[in-house]
Amino acid sequence: MSKSLPLIAVIALGAAAPAMAQQPVESPDDSYNMVIVYGDDVCPQSTSDQIVVCARKAEQERYRIPERLRFSDSPEGQAWAQRVERLEMVGKFGTMSCTPVGAGGFTGCTQEMIANAYADKEQGSEVRFSALVNQARAERLQGVDEEARQEQERVEMIEREYMERLERERSGETPTIEAEPLPSPEG
């Protein structure tokens, strides 16, 4: 009976969530009213003596457990599968255990070794190396972007000078170069 009481409270909270969805958040100052609305719900209008501030969340957030209540380190918030898994290891011997006690006690050593290997892999240095590689790659790409920007500016300047020179030549503003006199045929 006492185990079902928290379940009933959670169900009642879920049923009351739509009604509470547009309840104002208590503010020490009555000059403003902060309201959370979901999906396409209408935000209440401001009045002359009170400003209404609406925070809009996605429709699917309406029935979810609030974020501050979702994550907890308390034993009550732990999944049953994790509790059972922890209890499985207490006094475990015999088949599929890694102990010298009982028939087939050695059969769980491989599973234990594999589980330990995965745990080591999650905490291993390869994870940090991949983060370092990603960081170095980002720094290198940032330098490449800067070099590409400088090269682009240089190319655009050269193209601008070329186009200006072409325009001057087409308009006849070419500098006059005096031709050297040709040598006389006499010698």
Short mmCIF file of C-alpha atoms in Angstrom, two decimals:
data_model
loop_
_atom_site.label_atom_id
_atom_site.label_comp_id
_atom_site.label_asym_id
_atom_site.label_seq_id
_atom_site.Cartn_x
_atom_site.Cartn_y
_atom_site.Cartn_z
CA MET A 1 0.00 0.00 0.00
CA SER A 2 2.74 2.45 0.93
CA LYS A 3 4.55 1.74 -2.39
CA SER A 4 1.48 2.66 -4.44
CA LEU A 5 1.02 6.03 -2.71
CA PRO A 6 3.89 7.77 -4.62
CA LEU A 7 2.54 6.26 -7.85
CA ILE A 8 -0.88 7.75 -7.19
CA ALA A 9 0.72 11.14 -6.47
CA VAL A 10 2.61 11.06 -9.78
CA ILE A 11 -0.57 10.15 -11.69
CA ALA A 12 -2.50 12.96 -9.97
CA LEU A 13 0.29 15.40 -10.82
CA GLY A 14 0.16 14.29 -14.47
CA ALA A 15 -3.60 14.77 -14.60
CA ALA A 16 -3.35 18.22 -13.04
CA ALA A 17 -0.54 19.36 -15.37
CA PRO A 18 -2.82 20.85 -18.06
CA ALA A 19 -4.70 22.84 -15.44
CA MET A 20 -1.46 24.03 -13.91
CA ALA A 21 0.06 24.80 -17.32
CA GLN A 22 -1.28 28.33 -17.39
CA GLN A 23 -1.01 28.98 -13.70
CA PRO A 24 1.11 32.08 -13.08
CA VAL A 25 4.43 31.74 -11.34
CA GLU A 26 4.26 33.52 -8.00
CA SER A 27 6.22 36.74 -8.13
CA PRO A 28 7.05 39.00 -5.20
CA ASP A 29 6.07 41.99 -7.33
CA ASP A 30 2.55 42.06 -8.77
CA SER A 31 3.53 44.33 -11.67
CA TYR A 32 4.39 41.34 -13.82
CA ASN A 33 3.08 37.82 -14.32
CA MET A 34 5.24 35.01 -15.73
CA VAL A 35 3.26 32.20 -17.45
CA ILE A 36 4.44 29.02 -19.18
CA VAL A 37 2.29 28.09 -22.20
CA TYR A 38 2.59 24.97 -24.33
CA GLY A 39 2.22 24.48 -28.07
CA ASP A 40 -0.40 26.80 -29.60
CA ASP A 41 -2.00 27.80 -26.29
CA VAL A 42 -2.98 31.46 -26.07
CA CYS A 43 -0.88 33.75 -23.92
CA PRO A 44 -3.00 35.90 -21.56
CA GLN A 45 -3.10 39.60 -22.44
CA SER A 46 -1.31 42.22 -20.35
CA THR A 47 -3.41 44.71 -18.43
CA SER A 48 -2.70 48.34 -17.58
CA ASP A 49 -1.35 47.43 -14.14
CA GLN A 50 0.28 44.07 -14.89
CA ILE A 51 2.69 42.88 -17.60
CA VAL A 52 2.31 39.25 -18.72
CA VAL A 53 5.45 37.43 -19.81
CA CYS A 54 4.89 34.10 -21.57
CA ALA A 55 7.47 31.36 -21.96
CA ARG A 56 6.45 29.00 -24.75
CA LYS A 57 7.46 25.35 -24.61
CA ALA A 58 6.82 22.51 -27.04
CA GLU A 59 3.47 20.71 -26.80
CA GLN A 60 5.10 17.41 -25.84
CA GLU A 61 6.66 19.07 -22.77
CA ARG A 62 3.19 19.64 -21.25
CA TYR A 63 2.88 16.14 -19.78
CA ARG A 64 6.52 15.47 -18.99
CA ILE A 65 7.93 15.47 -15.51
CA PRO A 66 9.58 18.87 -14.85
CA GLU A 67 13.34 18.89 -15.43
CA ARG A 68 14.19 19.62 -11.81
CA LEU A 69 12.37 16.41 -10.84
CA ARG A 70 13.66 14.18 -13.66
CA PHE A 71 17.18 13.62 -12.38
CA SER A 72 17.83 12.57 -8.83
CA ASP A 73 20.54 10.59 -7.08
CA SER A 74 18.15 9.36 -4.43
CA PRO A 75 17.44 5.62 -4.26
CA GLU A 76 13.74 6.29 -4.89
CA GLY A 77 14.55 7.69 -8.33
CA GLN A 78 16.67 4.72 -9.38
CA ALA A 79 15.31 2.30 -11.95
CA TRP A 80 14.29 -1.14 -10.76
CA ALA A 81 16.55 -2.77 -13.32
CA GLN A 82 19.57 -1.07 -11.73
CA ARG A 83 18.47 -2.10 -8.24
CA VAL A 84 18.03 -5.72 -9.30
CA GLU A 85 21.36 -5.72 -11.13
CA ARG A 86 23.10 -4.54 -7.97
CA LEU A 87 21.31 -7.18 -5.89
CA GLU A 88 22.27 -9.89 -8.40
CA MET A 89 25.92 -9.42 -7.54
CA VAL A 90 25.43 -9.89 -3.77
CA GLY A 91 26.32 -13.43 -2.77
CA LYS A 92 26.45 -14.59 -6.36
CA PHE A 93 28.12 -17.95 -6.80
CA GLY A 94 27.68 -20.97 -9.00
CA THR A 95 26.88 -20.91 -12.70
CA MET A 96 27.65 -17.62 -14.47
CA SER A 97 29.64 -16.27 -11.53
CA CYS A 98 33.36 -15.73 -11.44
CA THR A 99 34.14 -17.57 -8.24
CA PRO A 100 35.77 -20.86 -7.35
CA VAL A 101 32.63 -21.70 -5.32
CA GLY A 102 29.94 -23.93 -6.75
CA ALA A 103 29.60 -25.91 -9.91
CA GLY A 104 30.38 -23.82 -12.99
CA GLY A 105 31.68 -20.86 -10.98
CA PHE A 106 34.23 -20.05 -13.66
CA THR A 107 31.59 -19.57 -16.38
CA GLY A 108 30.90 -15.89 -15.55
CA CYS A 109 34.54 -14.81 -15.69
CA THR A 110 34.35 -14.04 -19.41
CA GLN A 111 31.27 -11.85 -18.95
CA GLU A 112 32.90 -10.06 -16.05
CA MET A 113 36.06 -9.51 -18.09
CA ILE A 114 34.01 -8.12 -21.01
CA ALA A 115 32.03 -5.81 -18.69
CA ASN A 116 35.28 -4.55 -17.14
CA ALA A 117 36.76 -3.97 -20.60
CA TYR A 118 33.77 -1.86 -21.65
CA ALA A 119 33.98 0.11 -18.39
CA ASP A 120 37.70 0.73 -19.01
CA LYS A 121 36.95 1.78 -22.58
CA GLU A 122 34.41 4.36 -21.39
CA GLN A 123 36.94 5.81 -18.97
CA GLY A 124 39.98 5.17 -21.16
CA SER A 125 42.39 7.63 -22.67
CA GLU A 126 41.09 7.04 -26.22
CA VAL A 127 38.08 9.15 -25.36
CA ARG A 128 40.31 12.01 -24.32
CA PHE A 129 42.49 11.54 -27.40
CA SER A 130 39.48 11.85 -29.67
CA ALA A 131 38.49 15.07 -27.87
CA LEU A 132 42.03 16.42 -28.31
CA VAL A 133 42.02 15.46 -31.99
CA ASN A 134 38.69 17.22 -32.51
CA GLN A 135 39.99 20.32 -30.74
CA ALA A 136 43.19 20.37 -32.84
CA ARG A 137 41.13 19.89 -36.01
CA ALA A 138 38.91 22.83 -35.10
CA GLU A 139 41.94 25.04 -34.44
CA ARG A 140 43.54 24.02 -37.74
CA LEU A 141 40.34 24.68 -39.68
CA GLN A 142 40.07 28.07 -38.03
CA GLY A 143 43.59 28.91 -39.32
CA VAL A 144 42.69 27.58 -42.77
CA ASP A 145 39.61 29.79 -42.87
CA GLU A 146 41.70 32.86 -42.04
CA GLU A 147 44.27 32.00 -44.74
CA ALA A 148 41.48 31.46 -47.27
CA ARG A 149 39.95 34.83 -46.39
CA GLN A 150 43.30 36.60 -46.88
CA GLU A 151 43.87 34.82 -50.20
CA GLN A 152 40.36 35.74 -51.34
CA GLU A 153 41.01 39.41 -50.54
CA ARG A 154 44.30 39.31 -52.48
CA VAL A 155 42.64 37.70 -55.53
CA GLU A 156 39.78 40.21 -55.46
CA MET A 157 42.28 43.10 -55.33
CA ILE A 158 44.17 41.73 -58.35
CA GLU A 159 40.90 41.28 -60.27
CA ARG A 160 39.82 44.83 -59.40
CA GLU A 161 43.13 46.26 -60.65
CA TYR A 162 42.85 44.22 -63.84
CA MET A 163 39.28 45.41 -64.51
CA GLU A 164 40.27 49.04 -63.86
CA ARG A 165 43.17 48.74 -66.31
CA LEU A 166 40.85 47.19 -68.94
CA GLU A 167 38.36 50.06 -68.49
CA ARG A 168 41.13 52.64 -68.89
CA GLU A 169 42.36 50.93 -72.06
CA ARG A 170 38.85 50.77 -73.53
CA SER A 171 38.16 54.41 -72.80
CA GLY A 172 41.41 55.45 -74.47
CA GLU A 173 43.15 56.61 -71.37
CA THR A 174 46.23 54.61 -72.11
CA PRO A 175 49.45 56.39 -71.39
CA THR A 176 51.14 57.62 -74.51
CA ILE A 177 54.54 56.22 -75.04
CA GLU A 178 56.69 58.17 -77.41
CA ALA A 179 58.20 55.94 -79.97
CA GLU A 180 61.89 56.06 -80.48
CA PRO A 181 62.87 57.27 -83.86
CA LEU A 182 63.63 54.52 -86.26
CA PRO A 183 67.23 54.24 -87.35
CA SER A 184 67.91 55.75 -90.72
CA PRO A 185 68.55 53.40 -93.59
CA GLU A 186 71.89 54.95 -94.15
CA GLY A 187 73.62 53.32 -91.53
#
